[in-house]
XYZ file of N, CA, C and O in Angstrom:
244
model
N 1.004 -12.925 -1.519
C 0.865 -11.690 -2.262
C 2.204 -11.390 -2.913
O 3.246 -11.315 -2.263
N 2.105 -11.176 -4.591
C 3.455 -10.793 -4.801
C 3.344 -9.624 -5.412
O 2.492 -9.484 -6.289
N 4.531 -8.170 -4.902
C 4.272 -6.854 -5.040
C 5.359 -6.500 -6.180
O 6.540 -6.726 -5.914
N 5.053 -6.014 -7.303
C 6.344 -5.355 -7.659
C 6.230 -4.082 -7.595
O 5.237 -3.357 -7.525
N 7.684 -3.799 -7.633
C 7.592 -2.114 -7.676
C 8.924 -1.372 -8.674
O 10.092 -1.587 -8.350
N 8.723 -0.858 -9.391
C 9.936 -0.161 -9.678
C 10.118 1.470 -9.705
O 9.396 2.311 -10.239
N 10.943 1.581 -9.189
C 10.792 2.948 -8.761
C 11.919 4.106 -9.663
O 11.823 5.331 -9.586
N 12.959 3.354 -10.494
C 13.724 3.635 -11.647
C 14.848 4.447 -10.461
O 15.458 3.821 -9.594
N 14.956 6.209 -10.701
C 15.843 7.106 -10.161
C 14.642 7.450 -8.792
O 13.422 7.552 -8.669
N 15.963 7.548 -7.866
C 15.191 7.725 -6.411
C 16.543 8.326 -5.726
O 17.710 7.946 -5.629
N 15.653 9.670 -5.222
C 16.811 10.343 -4.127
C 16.238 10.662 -3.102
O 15.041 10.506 -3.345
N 16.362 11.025 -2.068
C 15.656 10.953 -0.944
C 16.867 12.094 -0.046
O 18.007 11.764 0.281
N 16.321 13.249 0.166
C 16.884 14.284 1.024
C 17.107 14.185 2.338
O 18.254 14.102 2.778
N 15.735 14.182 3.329
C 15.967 13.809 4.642
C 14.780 13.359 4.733
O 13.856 13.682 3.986
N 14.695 12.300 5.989
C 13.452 11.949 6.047
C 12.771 11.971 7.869
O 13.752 11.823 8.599
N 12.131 12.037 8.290
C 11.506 12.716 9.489
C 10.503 11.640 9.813
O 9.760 11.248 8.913
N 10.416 11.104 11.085
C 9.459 10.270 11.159
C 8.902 10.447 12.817
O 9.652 10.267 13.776
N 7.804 10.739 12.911
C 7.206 11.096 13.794
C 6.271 10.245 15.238
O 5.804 10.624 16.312
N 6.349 9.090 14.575
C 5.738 7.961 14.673
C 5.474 6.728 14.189
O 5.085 6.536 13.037
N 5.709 5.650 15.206
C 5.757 4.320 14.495
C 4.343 2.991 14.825
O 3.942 2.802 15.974
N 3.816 2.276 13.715
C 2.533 1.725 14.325
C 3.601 0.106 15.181
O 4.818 -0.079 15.198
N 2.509 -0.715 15.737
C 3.584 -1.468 16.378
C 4.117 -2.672 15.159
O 5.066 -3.440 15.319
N 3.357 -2.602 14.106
C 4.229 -3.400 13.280
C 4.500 -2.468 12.121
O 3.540 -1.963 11.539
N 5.731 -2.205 11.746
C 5.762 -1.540 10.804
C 7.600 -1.533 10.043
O 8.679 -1.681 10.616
N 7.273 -1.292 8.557
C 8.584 -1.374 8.213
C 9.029 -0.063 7.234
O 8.389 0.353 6.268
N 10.174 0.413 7.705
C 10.815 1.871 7.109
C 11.874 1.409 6.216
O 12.792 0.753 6.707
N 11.858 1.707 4.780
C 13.178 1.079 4.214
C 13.100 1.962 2.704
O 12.306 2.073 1.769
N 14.304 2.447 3.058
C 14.832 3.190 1.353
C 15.824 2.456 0.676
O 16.744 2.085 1.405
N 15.898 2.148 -0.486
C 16.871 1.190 -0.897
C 16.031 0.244 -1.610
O 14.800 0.240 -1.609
N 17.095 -0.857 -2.447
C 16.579 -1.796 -2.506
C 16.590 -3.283 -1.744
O 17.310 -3.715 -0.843
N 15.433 -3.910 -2.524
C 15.821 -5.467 -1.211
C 15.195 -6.509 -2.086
O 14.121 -6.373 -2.672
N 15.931 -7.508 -2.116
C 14.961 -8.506 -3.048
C 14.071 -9.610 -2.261
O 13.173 -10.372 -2.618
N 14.559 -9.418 -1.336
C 13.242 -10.255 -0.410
C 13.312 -9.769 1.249
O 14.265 -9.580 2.005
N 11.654 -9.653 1.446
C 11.187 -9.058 2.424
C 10.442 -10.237 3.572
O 9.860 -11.127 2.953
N 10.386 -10.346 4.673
C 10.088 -11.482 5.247
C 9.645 -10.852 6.450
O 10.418 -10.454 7.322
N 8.438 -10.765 6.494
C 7.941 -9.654 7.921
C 6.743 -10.945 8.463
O 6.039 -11.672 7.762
N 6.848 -10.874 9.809
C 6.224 -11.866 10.627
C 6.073 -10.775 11.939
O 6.725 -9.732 11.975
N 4.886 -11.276 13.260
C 4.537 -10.843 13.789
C 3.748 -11.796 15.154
O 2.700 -12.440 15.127
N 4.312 -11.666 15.809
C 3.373 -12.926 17.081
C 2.637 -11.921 18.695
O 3.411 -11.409 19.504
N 1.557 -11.860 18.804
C 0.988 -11.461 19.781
C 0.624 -12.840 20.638
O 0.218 -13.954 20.306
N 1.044 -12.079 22.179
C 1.316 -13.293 22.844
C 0.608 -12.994 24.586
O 0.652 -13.654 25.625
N -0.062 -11.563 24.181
C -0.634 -10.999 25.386
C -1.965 -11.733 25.111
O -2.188 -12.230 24.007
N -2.782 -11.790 26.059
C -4.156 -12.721 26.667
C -5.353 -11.185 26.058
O -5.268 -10.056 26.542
N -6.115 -11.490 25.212
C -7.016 -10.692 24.297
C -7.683 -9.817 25.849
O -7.731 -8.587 25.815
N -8.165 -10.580 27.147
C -8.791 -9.605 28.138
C -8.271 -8.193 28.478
O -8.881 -7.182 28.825
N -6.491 -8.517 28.201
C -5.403 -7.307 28.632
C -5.601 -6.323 27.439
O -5.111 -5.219 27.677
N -6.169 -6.433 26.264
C -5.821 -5.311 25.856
C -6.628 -4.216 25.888
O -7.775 -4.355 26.315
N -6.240 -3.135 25.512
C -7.226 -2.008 25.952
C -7.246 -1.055 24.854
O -6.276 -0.317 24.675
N -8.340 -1.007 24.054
C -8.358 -0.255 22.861
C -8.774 1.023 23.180
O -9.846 0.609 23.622
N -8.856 2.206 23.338
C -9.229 3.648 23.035
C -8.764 4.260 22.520
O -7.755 3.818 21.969
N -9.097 5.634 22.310
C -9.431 6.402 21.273
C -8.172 6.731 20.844
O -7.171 6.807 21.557
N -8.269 6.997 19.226
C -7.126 6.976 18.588
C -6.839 8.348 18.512
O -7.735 9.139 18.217
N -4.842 9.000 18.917
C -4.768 10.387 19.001
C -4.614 10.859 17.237
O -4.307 9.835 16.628
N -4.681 11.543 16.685
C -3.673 11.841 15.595
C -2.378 12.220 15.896
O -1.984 12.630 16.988
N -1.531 12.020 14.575
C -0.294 12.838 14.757
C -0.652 14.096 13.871
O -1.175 14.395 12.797
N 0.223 14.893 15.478
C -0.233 16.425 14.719
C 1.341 17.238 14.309
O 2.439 17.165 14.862
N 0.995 17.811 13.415
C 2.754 18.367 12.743
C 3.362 19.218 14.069
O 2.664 19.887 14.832
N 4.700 19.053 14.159
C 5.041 19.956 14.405
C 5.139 21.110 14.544
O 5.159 21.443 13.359
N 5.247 22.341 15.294
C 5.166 23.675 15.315
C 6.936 24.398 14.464
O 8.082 24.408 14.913
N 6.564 24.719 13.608
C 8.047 24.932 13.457
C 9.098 25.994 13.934
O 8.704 27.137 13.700
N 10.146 25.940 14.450
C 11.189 26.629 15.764
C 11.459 27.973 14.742
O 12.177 28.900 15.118
């Protein structure tokens, strides 16, 4: 798959992250090559799928 993107002027204030999936990639900036790989190595009987929570916002202080 080849992605382009151009994104021209980019500023970015703060950024807040609440949660991460188990493969996942966070990146501001640029990069000219991306190389993401992934190996599961647990036995398919062990895993245990249920119910998915949401993420819920914060209450703010």
């Amino acid at each position: 798959m080849n992605l382009f993107v151009d994104n021209k002027e980019l500023h970015v204030g703060s950024v807040q992250i609440t949660g991460v999936a188990s493969a996942s990639l966070f990146l501001i900036g640029d990069a000219n090559l991306i190389r993401l790989s992934s190996v599961f190595d647990t036995p398919p009987e062990s895993l245990i799928i249920g119910p998915i929570e949401p993420l819920t916002p914060e209450e703010p202080e």
